[in-house]
Short mmCIF file of C-alpha atoms and ligand atoms in Angstrom, two decimals:
data_model
loop_
_atom_site.label_atom_id
_atom_site.label_comp_id
_atom_site.label_asym_id
_atom_site.label_seq_id
_atom_site.Cartn_x
_atom_site.Cartn_y
_atom_site.Cartn_z
CA MET A 1 -14.35 -62.97 -112.90
CA GLU A 2 -15.16 -65.45 -115.67
CA LEU A 3 -15.07 -69.19 -115.24
CA LEU A 4 -12.91 -71.11 -117.73
CA ASP A 5 -15.41 -73.88 -118.33
CA GLY A 6 -13.36 -76.90 -119.36
CA GLN A 7 -16.42 -79.10 -119.41
CA LEU A 8 -18.11 -76.91 -122.00
CA VAL A 9 -15.05 -76.34 -124.19
CA SER A 10 -14.17 -80.02 -124.07
CA LYS A 11 -17.71 -80.88 -125.21
CA THR A 12 -17.38 -78.47 -128.15
CA ILE A 13 -14.03 -80.01 -129.18
CA LYS A 14 -15.39 -83.54 -128.89
CA GLU A 15 -18.45 -82.61 -130.99
CA GLY A 16 -16.10 -81.24 -133.69
CA LEU A 17 -14.13 -84.49 -133.67
CA LYS A 18 -17.33 -86.52 -133.83
CA LEU A 19 -18.29 -84.70 -137.05
CA LYS A 20 -14.85 -85.48 -138.49
CA VAL A 21 -15.24 -89.16 -137.57
CA GLY A 22 -18.62 -89.10 -139.35
CA GLN A 23 -16.83 -87.84 -142.46
CA LEU A 24 -14.21 -90.59 -142.22
CA ILE A 25 -16.95 -93.21 -141.98
CA ALA A 26 -18.84 -91.68 -144.93
CA GLU A 27 -15.63 -91.87 -146.99
CA GLY A 28 -15.12 -95.52 -145.98
CA LYS A 29 -11.97 -94.69 -144.03
CA LYS A 30 -10.65 -96.11 -140.79
CA VAL A 31 -11.73 -94.43 -137.52
CA PRO A 32 -9.10 -93.53 -134.89
CA HIS A 33 -8.23 -96.34 -132.47
CA LEU A 34 -6.83 -95.62 -129.00
CA ALA A 35 -5.30 -98.42 -126.93
CA ALA A 36 -5.22 -97.67 -123.19
CA VAL A 37 -3.10 -99.71 -120.80
CA LEU A 38 -4.02 -99.82 -117.11
CA VAL A 39 -1.71 -101.62 -114.69
CA GLY A 40 -3.04 -102.55 -111.25
CA ASP A 41 -6.12 -101.24 -109.50
CA ASN A 42 -5.35 -97.64 -108.52
CA GLY A 43 -8.78 -96.01 -108.05
CA ALA A 44 -7.81 -92.63 -109.53
CA SER A 45 -6.13 -94.23 -112.57
CA GLU A 46 -9.22 -96.38 -113.09
CA THR A 47 -11.37 -93.21 -113.15
CA TYR A 48 -9.06 -91.37 -115.58
CA VAL A 49 -8.79 -94.30 -118.00
CA GLY A 50 -12.56 -94.84 -117.77
CA ALA A 51 -13.16 -91.20 -118.74
CA LYS A 52 -10.80 -91.52 -121.73
CA VAL A 53 -12.46 -94.71 -122.97
CA LYS A 54 -15.89 -93.06 -122.53
CA ALA A 55 -14.75 -90.03 -124.56
CA CYS A 56 -13.65 -92.38 -127.38
CA ALA A 57 -17.12 -93.95 -127.40
CA GLU A 58 -18.83 -90.53 -127.47
CA ILE A 59 -16.77 -89.38 -130.45
CA GLY A 60 -16.95 -92.66 -132.35
CA TYR A 61 -13.33 -93.78 -131.96
CA LYS A 62 -12.46 -97.40 -131.44
CA SER A 63 -10.82 -98.05 -128.08
CA THR A 64 -9.16 -101.03 -126.47
CA LEU A 65 -8.59 -101.15 -122.71
CA LEU A 66 -5.89 -103.55 -121.58
CA ARG A 67 -6.14 -104.25 -117.84
CA LEU A 68 -2.96 -105.77 -116.52
CA GLU A 69 -2.15 -107.23 -113.12
CA GLU A 70 -0.29 -105.07 -110.58
CA ASP A 71 2.55 -107.63 -110.47
CA ILE A 72 3.09 -107.85 -114.25
CA SER A 73 6.81 -107.86 -115.01
CA GLU A 74 8.38 -104.86 -116.68
CA SER A 75 9.60 -106.95 -119.61
CA ARG A 76 6.10 -108.36 -120.20
CA LEU A 77 4.62 -104.85 -120.17
CA LEU A 78 7.26 -103.63 -122.62
CA GLY A 79 6.44 -106.64 -124.81
CA ILE A 80 2.75 -105.70 -124.80
CA ILE A 81 3.63 -102.14 -125.82
CA GLU A 82 5.74 -103.49 -128.69
CA GLU A 83 2.75 -105.55 -129.81
CA LEU A 84 0.62 -102.39 -129.81
CA ASN A 85 3.36 -100.54 -131.72
CA ASN A 86 3.21 -103.25 -134.39
CA ASP A 87 -0.59 -103.46 -134.52
CA ILE A 88 -1.50 -101.58 -137.70
CA ASP A 89 -5.03 -100.95 -136.45
CA VAL A 90 -3.87 -99.05 -133.31
CA ASP A 91 -3.24 -95.32 -133.83
CA GLY A 92 -2.55 -94.15 -130.29
CA ILE A 93 -1.19 -95.82 -127.16
CA LEU A 94 -1.57 -94.47 -123.67
CA VAL A 95 -0.18 -96.08 -120.57
CA GLN A 96 -1.86 -94.64 -117.49
CA LEU A 97 0.64 -93.31 -114.94
CA PRO A 98 1.66 -93.84 -112.19
CA LEU A 99 2.92 -97.38 -112.72
CA PRO A 100 3.79 -99.83 -109.91
CA LYS A 101 7.20 -99.12 -108.36
CA HIS A 102 8.93 -102.13 -109.97
CA ILE A 103 8.26 -100.73 -113.46
CA SER A 104 10.26 -97.84 -114.90
CA ASP A 105 8.02 -95.04 -116.27
CA GLU A 106 10.94 -93.96 -118.42
CA LYS A 107 11.41 -97.35 -120.09
CA VAL A 108 7.68 -97.61 -120.75
CA ILE A 109 7.44 -94.11 -122.25
CA ASN A 110 10.53 -94.71 -124.38
CA THR A 111 9.09 -97.98 -125.72
CA ILE A 112 5.92 -96.40 -127.11
CA HIS A 113 6.57 -95.57 -130.76
CA PRO A 114 6.72 -91.75 -131.14
CA SER A 115 4.10 -91.90 -133.93
CA LYS A 116 1.63 -93.51 -131.47
CA ASP A 117 2.62 -91.49 -128.40
CA VAL A 118 -0.62 -89.50 -128.10
CA ASP A 119 0.26 -88.47 -124.53
CA GLY A 120 3.28 -86.64 -125.98
CA PHE A 121 5.70 -87.97 -123.35
CA HIS A 122 8.30 -89.64 -125.62
CA PRO A 123 11.62 -87.72 -125.72
CA VAL A 124 11.35 -87.43 -129.52
CA ASN A 125 8.00 -85.68 -129.22
CA VAL A 126 9.15 -83.56 -126.27
CA GLY A 127 12.18 -82.51 -128.33
CA LYS A 128 9.97 -81.53 -131.27
CA MET A 129 7.68 -79.58 -128.92
CA VAL A 130 10.68 -77.68 -127.53
CA GLN A 131 11.76 -76.78 -131.07
CA GLY A 132 8.25 -75.71 -132.05
CA LEU A 133 7.90 -78.52 -134.61
CA PRO A 134 4.52 -80.21 -135.26
CA THR A 135 4.09 -83.07 -132.79
CA PHE A 136 1.89 -84.49 -130.05
CA ILE A 137 1.85 -81.97 -127.22
CA SER A 138 1.31 -83.63 -123.87
CA ALA A 139 -2.38 -83.68 -123.17
CA THR A 140 -2.66 -81.48 -120.05
CA PRO A 141 -0.58 -78.52 -121.32
CA HIS A 142 -2.22 -78.93 -124.74
CA GLY A 143 -5.67 -78.82 -123.10
CA ILE A 144 -4.72 -75.65 -121.20
CA LEU A 145 -3.61 -73.96 -124.45
CA LEU A 146 -6.92 -74.93 -126.07
CA LEU A 147 -8.75 -73.35 -123.14
CA LEU A 148 -6.73 -70.11 -123.39
CA GLU A 149 -7.38 -70.07 -127.14
CA HIS A 150 -11.12 -70.64 -126.73
CA TYR A 151 -11.50 -67.75 -124.27
CA LYS A 152 -9.21 -65.56 -126.41
CA ILE A 153 -6.95 -64.86 -123.44
CA ASP A 154 -4.13 -62.61 -124.52
CA THR A 155 -0.86 -64.17 -123.37
CA LYS A 156 1.57 -61.99 -125.35
CA GLY A 157 4.06 -60.22 -123.11
CA LYS A 158 2.36 -61.47 -119.95
CA HIS A 159 4.26 -62.80 -116.95
CA ALA A 160 3.26 -66.44 -116.43
CA VAL A 161 4.24 -68.27 -113.26
CA VAL A 162 4.12 -72.06 -113.48
CA VAL A 163 4.26 -73.81 -110.10
CA GLY A 164 5.54 -77.37 -110.63
CA ARG A 165 8.18 -78.69 -113.03
CA SER A 166 7.08 -82.26 -113.78
CA ASN A 167 7.76 -83.68 -117.24
CA ILE A 168 4.06 -84.13 -117.90
CA VAL A 169 2.66 -80.75 -116.79
CA GLY A 170 4.86 -77.97 -115.40
CA ARG A 171 7.91 -78.18 -117.63
CA PRO A 172 6.11 -78.53 -120.99
CA MET A 173 3.65 -75.83 -119.89
CA SER A 174 6.49 -73.40 -119.19
CA ILE A 175 8.03 -74.09 -122.61
CA LEU A 176 4.74 -73.72 -124.47
CA LEU A 177 3.83 -70.46 -122.73
CA SER A 178 7.23 -69.03 -123.63
CA SER A 179 7.06 -70.19 -127.29
CA ASN A 180 6.48 -67.80 -130.16
CA THR A 181 2.87 -68.84 -130.77
CA PRO A 182 -0.57 -67.22 -130.41
CA THR A 183 -1.01 -68.84 -126.96
CA GLY A 184 2.60 -68.21 -125.96
CA ASN A 185 4.98 -65.25 -125.95
CA CYS A 186 4.80 -65.03 -122.17
CA THR A 187 7.74 -64.30 -119.93
CA VAL A 188 7.76 -67.41 -117.80
CA THR A 189 8.94 -68.14 -114.28
CA ILE A 190 8.93 -71.82 -113.31
CA CYS A 191 8.77 -72.64 -109.60
CA HIS A 192 9.37 -75.85 -107.65
CA SER A 193 9.85 -77.06 -104.12
CA HIS A 194 13.19 -75.21 -103.78
CA THR A 195 11.86 -71.85 -104.98
CA ARG A 196 12.34 -69.03 -102.51
CA ASN A 197 9.76 -66.28 -102.04
CA LEU A 198 7.12 -68.16 -104.00
CA PRO A 199 4.20 -66.00 -102.77
CA GLU A 200 6.01 -62.83 -103.95
CA ILE A 201 6.72 -64.39 -107.36
CA CYS A 202 3.07 -65.44 -107.72
CA ARG A 203 1.91 -61.92 -106.82
CA GLU A 204 3.78 -60.63 -109.88
CA ALA A 205 2.05 -63.07 -112.22
CA ASP A 206 -0.51 -62.15 -114.86
CA ILE A 207 -1.11 -65.89 -115.34
CA ILE A 208 -0.61 -68.59 -112.68
CA VAL A 209 -0.56 -72.27 -113.60
CA ALA A 210 -0.71 -74.26 -110.36
CA ALA A 211 0.47 -77.84 -110.93
CA LEU A 212 1.98 -79.13 -107.71
CA GLY A 213 -0.62 -81.45 -106.21
CA LYS A 214 -1.02 -79.57 -102.91
CA PRO A 215 -4.70 -78.80 -102.27
CA GLY A 216 -5.47 -75.12 -101.67
CA PHE A 217 -1.80 -74.07 -101.98
CA VAL A 218 -2.50 -70.84 -103.94
CA LYS A 219 -4.31 -68.40 -101.69
CA ALA A 220 -5.84 -64.97 -102.26
CA ASP A 221 -2.82 -63.10 -100.87
CA MET A 222 -0.61 -64.75 -103.54
CA VAL A 223 -2.66 -63.46 -106.46
CA LYS A 224 -2.56 -60.11 -108.23
CA LYS A 225 -5.93 -58.50 -108.99
CA GLY A 226 -7.09 -59.57 -112.45
CA ALA A 227 -4.73 -62.55 -112.82
CA VAL A 228 -5.68 -65.59 -114.90
CA ILE A 229 -5.66 -68.72 -112.74
CA ILE A 230 -5.22 -72.21 -114.17
CA ASP A 231 -5.61 -74.91 -111.53
CA VAL A 232 -4.19 -78.23 -112.69
CA GLY A 233 -4.19 -79.97 -109.32
CA ILE A 234 -6.48 -82.88 -108.62
CA THR A 235 -6.12 -84.46 -105.19
CA ARG A 236 -8.54 -86.88 -103.59
CA VAL A 237 -9.30 -85.57 -100.09
CA PRO A 238 -11.35 -87.71 -97.66
CA ASP A 239 -14.91 -86.36 -97.41
CA ALA A 240 -17.47 -88.35 -95.45
CA ALA A 241 -20.30 -86.30 -96.99
CA LYS A 242 -19.55 -87.73 -100.46
CA LYS A 243 -20.83 -91.11 -101.58
CA SER A 244 -17.37 -91.92 -102.95
CA GLY A 245 -15.79 -91.00 -99.58
CA PHE A 246 -13.58 -88.31 -101.14
CA ALA A 247 -13.75 -84.89 -102.77
CA LEU A 248 -11.50 -83.67 -105.61
CA LYS A 249 -9.48 -80.61 -104.60
CA GLY A 250 -7.44 -78.29 -106.78
CA ASP A 251 -4.18 -76.52 -105.92
CA VAL A 252 -5.99 -73.18 -105.64
CA LYS A 253 -8.31 -72.00 -102.86
CA PHE A 254 -11.06 -71.31 -105.35
CA ASP A 255 -13.51 -69.41 -103.14
CA GLU A 256 -11.00 -66.83 -101.97
CA VAL A 257 -8.94 -66.57 -105.18
CA ALA A 258 -11.81 -66.36 -107.68
CA PRO A 259 -12.89 -62.79 -106.72
CA HIS A 260 -9.30 -61.55 -107.37
CA SER A 261 -9.00 -63.22 -110.76
CA SER A 262 -10.13 -62.26 -114.26
CA TYR A 263 -10.46 -65.91 -115.34
CA ILE A 264 -10.22 -69.09 -113.30
CA THR A 265 -10.62 -72.82 -113.88
CA PRO A 266 -12.79 -74.79 -111.45
CA VAL A 267 -11.84 -78.22 -110.04
CA PRO A 268 -13.44 -80.41 -111.16
CA GLY A 269 -14.62 -79.17 -114.57
CA GLY A 270 -11.58 -77.15 -115.67
CA VAL A 271 -8.29 -78.65 -116.79
CA GLY A 272 -9.38 -82.30 -116.31
CA PRO A 273 -11.91 -82.43 -119.18
CA MET A 274 -9.54 -80.37 -121.36
CA THR A 275 -6.83 -83.00 -120.88
CA ILE A 276 -9.20 -85.58 -122.31
CA ALA A 277 -10.22 -83.32 -125.20
CA ALA A 278 -6.54 -82.77 -126.06
CA LEU A 279 -5.86 -86.51 -125.93
CA MET A 280 -8.75 -87.04 -128.33
CA LYS A 281 -7.32 -84.40 -130.70
CA ASN A 282 -3.90 -86.06 -130.53
CA THR A 283 -5.47 -89.44 -131.31
CA PHE A 284 -7.22 -88.01 -134.36
CA MET A 285 -3.93 -86.51 -135.50
CA ALA A 286 -2.17 -89.87 -135.04
CA CYS A 287 -4.78 -91.61 -137.17
CA GLU A 288 -4.65 -88.91 -139.83
CA GLU A 289 -0.88 -89.17 -140.03
CA ARG A 290 -0.89 -92.95 -140.19
CA SER A 291 -3.52 -92.79 -142.94
CA GLY A 292 -1.23 -90.60 -145.05
CA GLY A 293 -1.99 -87.16 -143.63
CA SER A 294 0.78 -84.67 -143.17
CA LEU A 295 0.68 -83.41 -139.63
CA ILE A 296 3.66 -85.14 -138.05
P1 NDP B 301 4.46 -84.12 -109.64
O1 NDP B 301 4.34 -84.60 -108.24
O2 NDP B 301 5.15 -84.94 -110.65
O3 NDP B 301 5.18 -82.68 -109.61
C1 NDP B 301 4.84 -81.73 -108.66
C2 NDP B 301 5.72 -80.52 -108.84
O4 NDP B 301 5.32 -79.56 -107.88
C3 NDP B 301 7.20 -80.80 -108.63
O5 NDP B 301 7.95 -80.13 -109.61
C4 NDP B 301 7.48 -80.23 -107.25
O6 NDP B 301 8.77 -79.68 -107.10
C5 NDP B 301 6.47 -79.10 -107.20
N1 NDP B 301 6.12 -78.80 -105.81
C6 NDP B 301 5.72 -79.65 -104.84
N2 NDP B 301 5.52 -79.00 -103.69
C7 NDP B 301 5.81 -77.70 -103.94
C8 NDP B 301 5.80 -76.54 -103.15
N3 NDP B 301 5.44 -76.57 -101.84
N4 NDP B 301 6.15 -75.38 -103.71
C9 NDP B 301 6.50 -75.33 -105.02
N5 NDP B 301 6.54 -76.39 -105.82
C10 NDP B 301 6.19 -77.58 -105.28
O7 NDP B 301 2.98 -83.77 -110.08
P2 NDP B 301 2.30 -83.66 -111.55
O8 NDP B 301 2.91 -82.56 -112.31
O9 NDP B 301 2.19 -84.99 -112.15
O10 NDP B 301 0.83 -83.23 -111.10
C11 NDP B 301 0.57 -82.04 -110.37
C12 NDP B 301 -0.90 -82.01 -110.01
O11 NDP B 301 -1.66 -81.97 -111.22
C13 NDP B 301 -1.40 -83.25 -109.25
O12 NDP B 301 -2.43 -82.85 -108.37
C14 NDP B 301 -2.00 -84.11 -110.34
O13 NDP B 301 -3.00 -84.98 -109.86
C15 NDP B 301 -2.58 -83.07 -111.24
N6 NDP B 301 -2.74 -83.47 -112.63
C16 NDP B 301 -3.92 -83.14 -113.22
C17 NDP B 301 -4.14 -83.45 -114.53
C18 NDP B 301 -5.43 -83.03 -115.14
O14 NDP B 301 -5.80 -83.56 -116.16
N7 NDP B 301 -6.14 -82.06 -114.56
C19 NDP B 301 -3.17 -84.19 -115.33
C20 NDP B 301 -1.91 -84.42 -114.64
C21 NDP B 301 -1.73 -84.08 -113.33
P3 NDP B 301 10.13 -80.57 -107.16
O15 NDP B 301 10.35 -80.84 -108.63
O16 NDP B 301 11.14 -79.70 -106.56
O17 NDP B 301 9.83 -81.83 -106.38
#
C-alpha cells in the first residue's frame, strides 16, 4: 500500500506556481488575483476559505477576502459578484459554499463570469469540461486527477466506481474518469443514495472515489485487493480529545481499508490540499488568459 500524499503533491504544485509568479514579477506583469467571498460564519467554510487565502499568500498571488453578513440579501450578493466580474484587477472569483438557505447557489454560480469561475461550477465551464474542451475543471476533481497523474496511476481500462453524484464532486469526477485523456479512459459506475447492491459494485472496482459525506462508509469488505482508494469525504465529528472539539473523518474506514488497497488517500492530507492546489492552478490559468494567454 502506498499513501497518496496530497500534502506533498500540493506543496510541489504550489512551489511550481510560485516560480511562475516570480517570472511574472520579473517581467513586470500582473500577478494572479483571487477574490474569495464568505457569507456568514460557518466554521468549516471559514477554515476552507482561510486555507485558500493562505495558499495565495504562499505562492505570491494577490487575494481579497470579502466577509459578508449571514443575512445579506441575494440581490446584494449578486450585485457584489457583478462588481467583481467588472473589476479588471480580479482574475478569479470563488464563493464559498454552502450559502445561507435564502440564497440560491445556482443563481450565484450563474452570476460569476465564466472567465473568472476558477471553481469550475458555471454551466458554461461544466459544458466545456463534458466536451473535453479547455476550461476550468472544478477544483476537487481536478485535484484528484493531478494526484493520479503525479503517482502515475494507470487508469486506462480500469473500472472506477464513484460514490456520490453532486455537481461539484461526484458527477464531474465520473465524467473526467471516463474521458479520453491520460487520467481517464476508465469504465465508470456512478452510485448514489438509490443505488442497489452498492457493496457488490464497490467490490468490482479497481478505483473507488468516495464522495458522499458519510464517515467510514467504505469498509474493508467493500474493497477488492489492490484497489486505488480516493477518499473525498471530510466530516467534522465531535472529539473531546481534540483542542478544536472535533476530528475530520473521511468516507473510508482508513485503518481497515488501507491494507487491501494499492494506493489510498488519507484524511486529512489527501484530497483536501489537492483541491486547493487545483484552485491555485485554475487561478493562474485565469490570469494568464485575461493577460492575453491562450488557454481558455
Ligand atoms: P453532497 O451532499 O452534495 O452529495 C453527496 C452524494 O452522496 C449525493 O449524490 C448522495 O446521493 C450520495 N449519497 C449520500 N448517501 C449515500 C449512500 N448511503 N449511498 C450512496 N450514495 C450516497 O456532497 P458533496 O459532493 O458536496 O461532498 C461529499 C463529501 O466530500 C462531503 O464530506 C464533503 O465535505 C466532501 N468534500 C471534500 C472536498 C475536499 O476538498 N476534500 C471538497 C468538496 C466536498 P443522492 O444524490 O441520491 O442524494
